Amino acid sequence: MEHNDARILRGAAMIAAPVGVVATLVSAIVAGEKGLVGGLVALAVVAVFFGLGSWALMRITQDKPQVAMSAGMLIYTVQILLIGVFIVVFKDTSLFSGRAFALTLLFTALSWVGGQVRHSLTARMLYVNPEPSVPAGEKAAPVKSGTSDAT
């Protein structure tokens, strides 16, 4: 994992974690124990799905940076589909509050994506591979400023 990628992942988690904790606490206050469980499940779902998605994107683009946009869109689509499947499977559960789960998931996921965007925009990453104009070990030929052929 490259340094900039790790910083973006860490930054997204640092923004999403407090939002998820606050949403979970609000869920616990409003909906009681089932709200707390729903908030914790939502926090875990976001951490697992978005964390693994970010890791997968970094792993895919490590060797082939030219596929970053298409891989990013594919991973984001898979994340949203898996979250949708998770919601459909646990739609009628009595283990936790569905509303607390949904709102905590929404706020935490949006803050994760916002954190990724913020840290991606503020990261100082080169978008081209700088190549030296002169290979290492060789000296550049001196540039002549004028011609000496004029008589």
Short mmCIF file of C-alpha atoms in Angstrom, two decimals:
data_model
loop_
_atom_site.label_atom_id
_atom_site.label_comp_id
_atom_site.label_asym_id
_atom_site.label_seq_id
_atom_site.Cartn_x
_atom_site.Cartn_y
_atom_site.Cartn_z
CA MET A 1 0.00 0.00 0.00
CA GLU A 2 1.41 3.35 -1.00
CA HIS A 3 1.80 6.15 1.49
CA ASN A 4 -0.84 8.38 -0.14
CA ASP A 5 -3.33 5.51 -0.35
CA ALA A 6 -2.89 4.70 3.33
CA ARG A 7 -3.33 8.37 4.20
CA ILE A 8 -6.58 8.57 2.22
CA LEU A 9 -7.91 5.39 3.86
CA ARG A 10 -6.93 6.60 7.32
CA GLY A 11 -8.41 10.04 6.67
CA ALA A 12 -11.74 8.61 5.51
CA ALA A 13 -11.92 6.40 8.59
CA MET A 14 -11.03 9.31 10.88
CA ILE A 15 -13.91 11.36 9.49
CA ALA A 16 -16.45 8.52 9.37
CA ALA A 17 -15.74 7.09 12.83
CA PRO A 18 -16.89 10.09 14.90
CA VAL A 19 -19.97 10.53 12.69
CA GLY A 20 -20.82 6.84 13.13
CA VAL A 21 -20.29 6.98 16.89
CA VAL A 22 -22.50 10.07 17.25
CA ALA A 23 -25.19 8.50 15.05
CA THR A 24 -25.02 5.31 17.12
CA LEU A 25 -25.35 7.26 20.37
CA VAL A 26 -28.31 9.22 19.01
CA SER A 27 -29.87 5.92 17.87
CA ALA A 28 -29.37 4.48 21.36
CA ILE A 29 -30.98 7.51 22.99
CA VAL A 30 -33.95 7.59 20.62
CA ALA A 31 -34.60 3.87 20.07
CA GLY A 32 -33.04 2.30 23.14
CA GLU A 33 -31.10 -0.95 23.10
CA LYS A 34 -32.29 -1.95 19.63
CA GLY A 35 -31.17 1.45 18.35
CA LEU A 36 -27.74 0.91 19.84
CA VAL A 37 -27.46 -2.51 18.22
CA GLY A 38 -28.69 -1.14 14.89
CA GLY A 39 -26.16 1.68 15.02
CA LEU A 40 -23.31 -0.68 15.88
CA VAL A 41 -24.26 -3.05 13.06
CA ALA A 42 -24.39 -0.14 10.61
CA LEU A 43 -21.00 1.10 11.82
CA ALA A 44 -19.54 -2.38 11.29
CA VAL A 45 -21.10 -2.71 7.83
CA VAL A 46 -19.64 0.60 6.68
CA ALA A 47 -16.22 -0.16 8.16
CA VAL A 48 -16.06 -3.60 6.55
CA PHE A 49 -17.55 -2.80 3.14
CA PHE A 50 -15.87 0.55 2.57
CA GLY A 51 -12.60 -0.48 4.19
CA LEU A 52 -12.33 -3.62 2.07
CA GLY A 53 -13.42 -1.69 -1.00
CA SER A 54 -10.70 0.91 -0.49
CA TRP A 55 -8.13 -1.81 0.11
CA ALA A 56 -9.24 -3.65 -3.06
CA LEU A 57 -9.02 -0.48 -5.12
CA MET A 58 -5.52 0.23 -3.84
CA ARG A 59 -4.48 -3.35 -4.57
CA ILE A 60 -5.93 -3.30 -8.11
CA THR A 61 -4.41 0.05 -9.05
CA GLN A 62 -1.03 -0.72 -7.51
CA ASP A 63 0.28 -2.29 -10.73
CA LYS A 64 -2.13 -0.74 -13.22
CA PRO A 65 -2.96 2.88 -12.34
CA GLN A 66 -4.64 3.39 -15.71
CA VAL A 67 -7.64 1.31 -14.57
CA ALA A 68 -8.28 3.41 -11.47
CA MET A 69 -11.50 5.04 -12.66
CA SER A 70 -13.16 1.89 -13.98
CA ALA A 71 -12.02 -0.18 -10.97
CA GLY A 72 -13.26 2.53 -8.61
CA MET A 73 -16.68 2.62 -10.23
CA LEU A 74 -16.91 -1.19 -10.20
CA ILE A 75 -15.93 -1.43 -6.54
CA TYR A 76 -18.31 1.37 -5.53
CA THR A 77 -21.16 -0.34 -7.40
CA VAL A 78 -20.41 -3.68 -5.72
CA GLN A 79 -20.30 -1.97 -2.31
CA ILE A 80 -23.70 -0.35 -2.82
CA LEU A 81 -25.19 -3.63 -4.11
CA LEU A 82 -23.84 -5.58 -1.13
CA ILE A 83 -25.21 -3.00 1.28
CA GLY A 84 -28.55 -3.27 -0.52
CA VAL A 85 -28.49 -7.05 -0.17
CA PHE A 86 -27.65 -6.68 3.52
CA ILE A 87 -30.59 -4.31 3.98
CA VAL A 88 -33.01 -6.64 2.15
CA VAL A 89 -31.86 -9.68 4.15
CA PHE A 90 -32.27 -7.92 7.51
CA LYS A 91 -35.37 -5.91 6.53
CA ASP A 92 -37.76 -7.64 8.91
CA THR A 93 -35.34 -8.49 11.70
CA SER A 94 -36.22 -7.96 15.32
CA LEU A 95 -32.55 -7.96 16.40
CA PHE A 96 -32.16 -4.22 15.94
CA SER A 97 -33.99 -1.07 14.92
CA GLY A 98 -34.15 -0.84 11.15
CA ARG A 99 -34.54 2.94 11.16
CA ALA A 100 -31.54 3.42 13.46
CA PHE A 101 -29.54 1.05 11.29
CA ALA A 102 -30.49 2.84 8.07
CA LEU A 103 -29.81 6.36 9.33
CA THR A 104 -26.51 5.42 10.95
CA LEU A 105 -25.48 3.60 7.78
CA LEU A 106 -26.42 6.57 5.62
CA PHE A 107 -24.60 9.19 7.69
CA THR A 108 -21.51 7.04 8.21
CA ALA A 109 -21.25 6.00 4.55
CA LEU A 110 -21.66 9.58 3.33
CA SER A 111 -19.01 10.79 5.74
CA TRP A 112 -16.67 8.00 4.62
CA VAL A 113 -17.06 8.97 0.96
CA GLY A 114 -16.71 12.66 1.88
CA GLY A 115 -13.53 11.86 3.80
CA GLN A 116 -12.13 9.99 0.82
CA VAL A 117 -12.92 12.88 -1.49
CA ARG A 118 -11.44 15.44 0.89
CA HIS A 119 -8.22 13.53 1.43
CA SER A 120 -7.92 12.67 -2.26
CA LEU A 121 -8.22 16.32 -3.21
CA THR A 122 -5.73 17.51 -0.60
CA ALA A 123 -3.17 14.73 -1.18
CA ARG A 124 -0.17 15.85 -3.13
CA MET A 125 0.07 12.96 -5.54
CA LEU A 126 1.87 13.08 -8.85
CA TYR A 127 -0.40 12.18 -11.71
CA VAL A 128 2.48 11.64 -14.12
CA ASN A 129 5.64 9.64 -13.68
CA PRO A 130 8.48 12.14 -13.80
CA GLU A 131 11.28 10.91 -16.03
CA PRO A 132 14.65 12.58 -15.97
CA SER A 133 15.60 14.16 -19.28
CA VAL A 134 19.11 12.78 -18.88
CA PRO A 135 19.72 9.23 -17.69
CA ALA A 136 21.52 8.97 -14.37
CA GLY A 137 25.30 8.92 -14.69
CA GLU A 138 25.47 10.84 -17.97
CA LYS A 139 26.08 14.53 -18.35
CA ALA A 140 23.94 16.68 -20.57
CA ALA A 141 25.56 18.26 -23.60
CA PRO A 142 26.15 21.99 -23.15
CA VAL A 143 23.69 24.23 -24.92
CA LYS A 144 25.28 26.73 -27.29
CA SER A 145 23.94 30.22 -26.99
CA GLY A 146 25.10 31.54 -30.32
CA THR A 147 26.81 30.51 -33.53
CA SER A 148 30.49 31.06 -34.16
CA ASP A 149 30.35 30.47 -37.92
CA ALA A 150 29.57 34.11 -38.78
CA THR A 151 32.64 35.92 -40.29
#
